[in-house]
Tab-separated table of C-alpha atoms in Angstrom:
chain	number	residue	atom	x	y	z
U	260	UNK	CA	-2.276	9.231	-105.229
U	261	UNK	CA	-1.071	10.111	-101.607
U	262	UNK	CA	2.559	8.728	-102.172
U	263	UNK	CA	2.189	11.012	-105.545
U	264	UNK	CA	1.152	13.861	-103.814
U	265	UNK	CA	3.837	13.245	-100.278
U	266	UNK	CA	6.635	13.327	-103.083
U	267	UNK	CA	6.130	16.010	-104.853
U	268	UNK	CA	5.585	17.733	-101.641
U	269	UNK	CA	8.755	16.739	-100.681
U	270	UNK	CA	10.798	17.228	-103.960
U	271	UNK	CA	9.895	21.170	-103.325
U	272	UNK	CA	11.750	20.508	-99.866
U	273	UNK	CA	14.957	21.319	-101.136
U	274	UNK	CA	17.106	24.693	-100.265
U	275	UNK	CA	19.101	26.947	-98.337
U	276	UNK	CA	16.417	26.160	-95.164
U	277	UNK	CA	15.293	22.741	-95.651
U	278	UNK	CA	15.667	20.482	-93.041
U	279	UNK	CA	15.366	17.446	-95.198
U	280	UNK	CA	18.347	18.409	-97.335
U	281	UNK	CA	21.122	17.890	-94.337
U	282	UNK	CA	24.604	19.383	-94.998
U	283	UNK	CA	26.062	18.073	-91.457
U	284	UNK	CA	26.165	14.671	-88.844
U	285	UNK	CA	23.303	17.224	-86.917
U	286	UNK	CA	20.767	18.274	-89.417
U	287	UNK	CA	21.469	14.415	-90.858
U	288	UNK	CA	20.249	12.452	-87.569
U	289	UNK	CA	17.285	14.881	-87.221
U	290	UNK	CA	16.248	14.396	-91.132
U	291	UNK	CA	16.590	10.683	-90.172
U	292	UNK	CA	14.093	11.446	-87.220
U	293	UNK	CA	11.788	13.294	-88.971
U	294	UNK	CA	12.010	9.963	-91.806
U	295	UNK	CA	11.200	7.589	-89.534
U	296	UNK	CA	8.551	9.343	-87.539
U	297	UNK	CA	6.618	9.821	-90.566
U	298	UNK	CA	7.399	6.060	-91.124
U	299	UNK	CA	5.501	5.663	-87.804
U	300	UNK	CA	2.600	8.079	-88.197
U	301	UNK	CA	1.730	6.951	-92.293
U	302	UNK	CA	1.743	3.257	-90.471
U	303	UNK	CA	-0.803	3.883	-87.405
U	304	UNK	CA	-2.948	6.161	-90.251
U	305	UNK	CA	-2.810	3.376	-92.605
U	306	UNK	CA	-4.074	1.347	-89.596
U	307	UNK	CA	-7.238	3.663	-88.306
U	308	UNK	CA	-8.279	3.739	-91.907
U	309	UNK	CA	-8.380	0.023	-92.377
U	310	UNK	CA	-10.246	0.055	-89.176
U	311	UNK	CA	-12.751	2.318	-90.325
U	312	UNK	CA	-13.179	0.771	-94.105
U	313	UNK	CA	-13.925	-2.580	-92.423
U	314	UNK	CA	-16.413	-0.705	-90.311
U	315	UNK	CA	-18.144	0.000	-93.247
U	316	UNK	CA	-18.741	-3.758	-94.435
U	317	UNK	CA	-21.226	-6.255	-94.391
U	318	UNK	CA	-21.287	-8.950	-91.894
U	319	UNK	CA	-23.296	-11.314	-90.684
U	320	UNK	CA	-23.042	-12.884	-86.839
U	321	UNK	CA	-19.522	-12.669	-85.582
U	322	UNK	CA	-17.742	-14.051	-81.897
U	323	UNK	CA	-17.996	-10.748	-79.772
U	324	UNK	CA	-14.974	-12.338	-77.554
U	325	UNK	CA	-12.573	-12.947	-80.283
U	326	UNK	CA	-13.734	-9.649	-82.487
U	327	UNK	CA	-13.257	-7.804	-79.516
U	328	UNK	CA	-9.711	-8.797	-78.799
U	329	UNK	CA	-8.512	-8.857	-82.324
U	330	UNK	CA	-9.008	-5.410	-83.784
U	331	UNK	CA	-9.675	-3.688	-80.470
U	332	UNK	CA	-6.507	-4.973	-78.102
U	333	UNK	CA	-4.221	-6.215	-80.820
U	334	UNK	CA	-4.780	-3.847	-83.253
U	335	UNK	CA	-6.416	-0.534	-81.836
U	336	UNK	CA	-4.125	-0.733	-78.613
U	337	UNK	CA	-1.463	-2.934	-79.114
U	338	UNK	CA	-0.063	-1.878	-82.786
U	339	UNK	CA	0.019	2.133	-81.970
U	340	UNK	CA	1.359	1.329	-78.635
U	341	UNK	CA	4.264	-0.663	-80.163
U	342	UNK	CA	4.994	1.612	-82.912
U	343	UNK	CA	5.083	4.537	-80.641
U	344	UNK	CA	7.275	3.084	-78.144
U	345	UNK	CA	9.836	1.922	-80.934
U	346	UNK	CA	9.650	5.640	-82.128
U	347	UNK	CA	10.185	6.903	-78.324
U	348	UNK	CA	13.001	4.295	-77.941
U	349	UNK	CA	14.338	5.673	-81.299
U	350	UNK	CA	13.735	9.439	-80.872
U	351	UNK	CA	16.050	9.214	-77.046
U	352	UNK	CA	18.659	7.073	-78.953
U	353	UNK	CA	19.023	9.501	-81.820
U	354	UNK	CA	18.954	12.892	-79.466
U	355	UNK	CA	21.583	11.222	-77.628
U	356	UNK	CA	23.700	11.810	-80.125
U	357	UNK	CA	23.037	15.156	-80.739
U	358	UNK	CA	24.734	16.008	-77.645
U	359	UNK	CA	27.603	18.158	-77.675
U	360	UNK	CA	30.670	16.015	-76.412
U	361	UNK	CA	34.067	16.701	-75.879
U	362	UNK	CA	36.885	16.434	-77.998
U	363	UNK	CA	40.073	17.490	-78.904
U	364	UNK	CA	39.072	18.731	-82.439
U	365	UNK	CA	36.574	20.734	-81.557
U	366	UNK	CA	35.808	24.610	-82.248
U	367	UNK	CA	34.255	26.700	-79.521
U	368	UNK	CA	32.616	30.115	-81.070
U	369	UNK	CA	30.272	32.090	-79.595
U	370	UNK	CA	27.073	33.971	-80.547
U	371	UNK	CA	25.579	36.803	-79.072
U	372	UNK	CA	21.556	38.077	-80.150
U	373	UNK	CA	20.291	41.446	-80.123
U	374	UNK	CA	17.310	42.486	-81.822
U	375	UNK	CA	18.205	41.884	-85.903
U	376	UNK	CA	21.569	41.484	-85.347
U	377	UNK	CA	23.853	38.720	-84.284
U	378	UNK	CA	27.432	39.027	-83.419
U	379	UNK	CA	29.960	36.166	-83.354
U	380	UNK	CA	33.445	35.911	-81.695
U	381	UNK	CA	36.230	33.145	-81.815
U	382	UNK	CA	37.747	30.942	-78.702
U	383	UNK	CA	40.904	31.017	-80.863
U	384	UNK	CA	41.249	34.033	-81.785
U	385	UNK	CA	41.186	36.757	-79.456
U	386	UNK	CA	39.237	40.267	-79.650
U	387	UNK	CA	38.153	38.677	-83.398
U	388	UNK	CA	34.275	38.936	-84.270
U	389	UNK	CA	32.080	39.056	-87.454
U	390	UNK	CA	28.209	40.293	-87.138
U	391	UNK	CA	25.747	38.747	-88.724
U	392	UNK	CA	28.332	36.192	-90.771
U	393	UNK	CA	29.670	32.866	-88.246
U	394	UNK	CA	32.503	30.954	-89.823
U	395	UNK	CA	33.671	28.026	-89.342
U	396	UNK	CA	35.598	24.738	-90.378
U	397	UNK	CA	34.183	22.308	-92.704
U	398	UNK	CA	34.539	18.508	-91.205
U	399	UNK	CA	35.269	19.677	-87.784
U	400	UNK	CA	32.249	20.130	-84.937
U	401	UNK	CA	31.806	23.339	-83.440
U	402	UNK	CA	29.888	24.002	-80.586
U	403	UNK	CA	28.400	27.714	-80.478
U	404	UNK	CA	27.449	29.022	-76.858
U	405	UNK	CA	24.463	31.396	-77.694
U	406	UNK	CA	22.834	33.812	-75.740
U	407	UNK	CA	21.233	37.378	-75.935
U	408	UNK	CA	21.195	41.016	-75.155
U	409	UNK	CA	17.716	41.914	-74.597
U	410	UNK	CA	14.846	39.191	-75.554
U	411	UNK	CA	14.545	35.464	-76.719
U	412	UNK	CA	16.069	34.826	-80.087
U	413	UNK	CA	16.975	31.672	-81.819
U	414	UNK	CA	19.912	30.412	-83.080
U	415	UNK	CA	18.632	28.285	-86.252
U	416	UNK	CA	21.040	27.145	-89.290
U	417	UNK	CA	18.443	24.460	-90.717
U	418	UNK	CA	20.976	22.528	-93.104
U	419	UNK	CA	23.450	22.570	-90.231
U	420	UNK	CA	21.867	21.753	-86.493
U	421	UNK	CA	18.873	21.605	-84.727
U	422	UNK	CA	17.041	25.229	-83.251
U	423	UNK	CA	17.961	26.383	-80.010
U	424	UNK	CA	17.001	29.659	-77.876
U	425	UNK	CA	19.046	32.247	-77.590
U	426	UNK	CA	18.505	33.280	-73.830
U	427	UNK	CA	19.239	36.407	-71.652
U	428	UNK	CA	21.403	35.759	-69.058
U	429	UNK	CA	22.195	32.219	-70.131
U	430	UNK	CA	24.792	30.251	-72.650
U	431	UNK	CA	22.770	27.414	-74.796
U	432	UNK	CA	25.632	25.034	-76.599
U	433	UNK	CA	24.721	23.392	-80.009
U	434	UNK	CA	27.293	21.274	-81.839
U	435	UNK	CA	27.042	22.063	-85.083
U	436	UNK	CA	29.535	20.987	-88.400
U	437	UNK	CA	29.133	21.332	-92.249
U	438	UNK	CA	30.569	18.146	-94.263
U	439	UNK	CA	31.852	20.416	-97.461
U	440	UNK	CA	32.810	24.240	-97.293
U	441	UNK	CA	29.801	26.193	-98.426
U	442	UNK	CA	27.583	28.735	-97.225
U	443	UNK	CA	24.462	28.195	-95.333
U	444	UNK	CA	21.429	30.061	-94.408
U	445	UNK	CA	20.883	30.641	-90.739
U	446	UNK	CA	17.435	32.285	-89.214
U	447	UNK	CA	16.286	33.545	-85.758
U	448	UNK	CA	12.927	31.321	-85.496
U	449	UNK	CA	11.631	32.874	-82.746
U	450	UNK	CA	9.108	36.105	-82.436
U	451	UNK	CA	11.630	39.170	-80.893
U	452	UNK	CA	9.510	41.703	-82.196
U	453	UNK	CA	8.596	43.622	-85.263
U	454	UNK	CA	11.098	42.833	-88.110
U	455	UNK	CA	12.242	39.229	-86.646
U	456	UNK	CA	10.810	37.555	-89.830
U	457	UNK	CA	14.496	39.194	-91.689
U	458	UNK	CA	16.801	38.118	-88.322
U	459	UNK	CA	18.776	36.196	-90.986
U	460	UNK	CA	22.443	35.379	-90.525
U	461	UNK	CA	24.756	33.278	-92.715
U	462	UNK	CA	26.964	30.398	-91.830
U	463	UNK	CA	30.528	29.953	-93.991
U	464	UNK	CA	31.826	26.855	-93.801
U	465	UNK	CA	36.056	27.121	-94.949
U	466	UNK	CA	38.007	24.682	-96.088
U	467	UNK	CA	41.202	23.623	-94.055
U	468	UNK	CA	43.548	26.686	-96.452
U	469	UNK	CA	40.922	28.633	-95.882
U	470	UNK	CA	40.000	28.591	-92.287
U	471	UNK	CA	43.944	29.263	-91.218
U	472	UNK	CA	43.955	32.008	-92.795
U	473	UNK	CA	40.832	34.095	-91.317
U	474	UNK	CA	42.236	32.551	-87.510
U	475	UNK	CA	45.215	34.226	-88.533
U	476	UNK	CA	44.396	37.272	-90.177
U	477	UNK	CA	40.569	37.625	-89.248
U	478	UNK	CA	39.361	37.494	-92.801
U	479	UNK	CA	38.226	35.466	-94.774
């Protein structure tokens, strides 16, 4: 009944803001995190409530000693302790890669918060910027420096990336890259004040044709 009920949960998980339906290498290796730490968690639960249901039976005279050390040091402290270290261990290996690194084929934009409105510009294109629409090239990384005008914002495109703040006075870099041209829903998940719930911008993802010809012209 609870693996019933966890996938149809999860089947309504699909859509322009999911982050279990990745579109990029990003939003893939933090669905993958989100995977296996549920992984972890349903394993210590299933634990605990074996714990308790034995708790519950009959039994006559058992060794204290050897009781003692099998379900409360193997199993109540060793078993979560292992799990969550291999999750810890997992969790630094995986953010690791989230890092933005250099590279030669990567595409620097930039994107600038004010209250419900965000306003992009290009590295390679000079004097060119869109508001409220960022596009880029599909099956190429892009980092974004964000920051804001006035108050903390952030810079969320769920399918894409991982969240990040949008800060006065200060430049945030995420990498961020879509594996098929396509447009994607982007949101400012943080509270900036009344209205922040429709701080919504879009991300359009070109393909190689396309994406020459807004660097050159500025449109799409």
């Amino acid at each position: 009944m609870v693996v019933l009920t966890t996938a149809l949960a999860l089947a309504g998980c699909e859509g322009a803001l999911s982050t279990v339906d990745p579109a990029g290498p990003a939003a893939r290796t933090i669905a993958q995190i989100w995977w296996v730490m549920l992984m972890g968690a349903v394993a210590i639960f299933a634990l605990v409530m074996a714990l308790v249901a034995l708790a519950f039976r009959a039994r006559g005279p058992v060794d204290e000693t050897r009781h003692e050390r099998l379900w409360v040091i193997k199993l109540g402290i060793a078993f979560p302790v292992v799990v969550l270290l291999a999750l810890l261990a997992y969790g630094l290996a995986a953010g690791e890669r989230l890092l933005p690194r250099q590279g030669a084929d990567v595409v620097r934009v930039g994107a600038e918060a004010r209250r419900s409105a965000w306003a992009f510009s290009y590295a390679d294109v000079a004097g060119l910027r869109t508001d409220q629409v960022l596009h880029i090239p599909a099956g190429r990384p892009v980092d974004v420096a964000i920051t804001s005008t006035d108050v903390i914002h952030s810079f969320w495109a769920p399918r894409l990336a991982g969240k990040i703040d949008a800060i006065p006075g200060h430049v945030n870099i995420l990498r961020i890259e879509a594996d098929a041209p396509g447009v994607y829903a982007g949101r400012s998940a943080e509270f900036s004040g009344v209205g922040y719930d429709d701080f919504a911008f879009t991300v359009v993802a070109h393909d190689p044709a396309s994406w020459e010809r807004f660097v050159r012209s500025g449109t799409p």
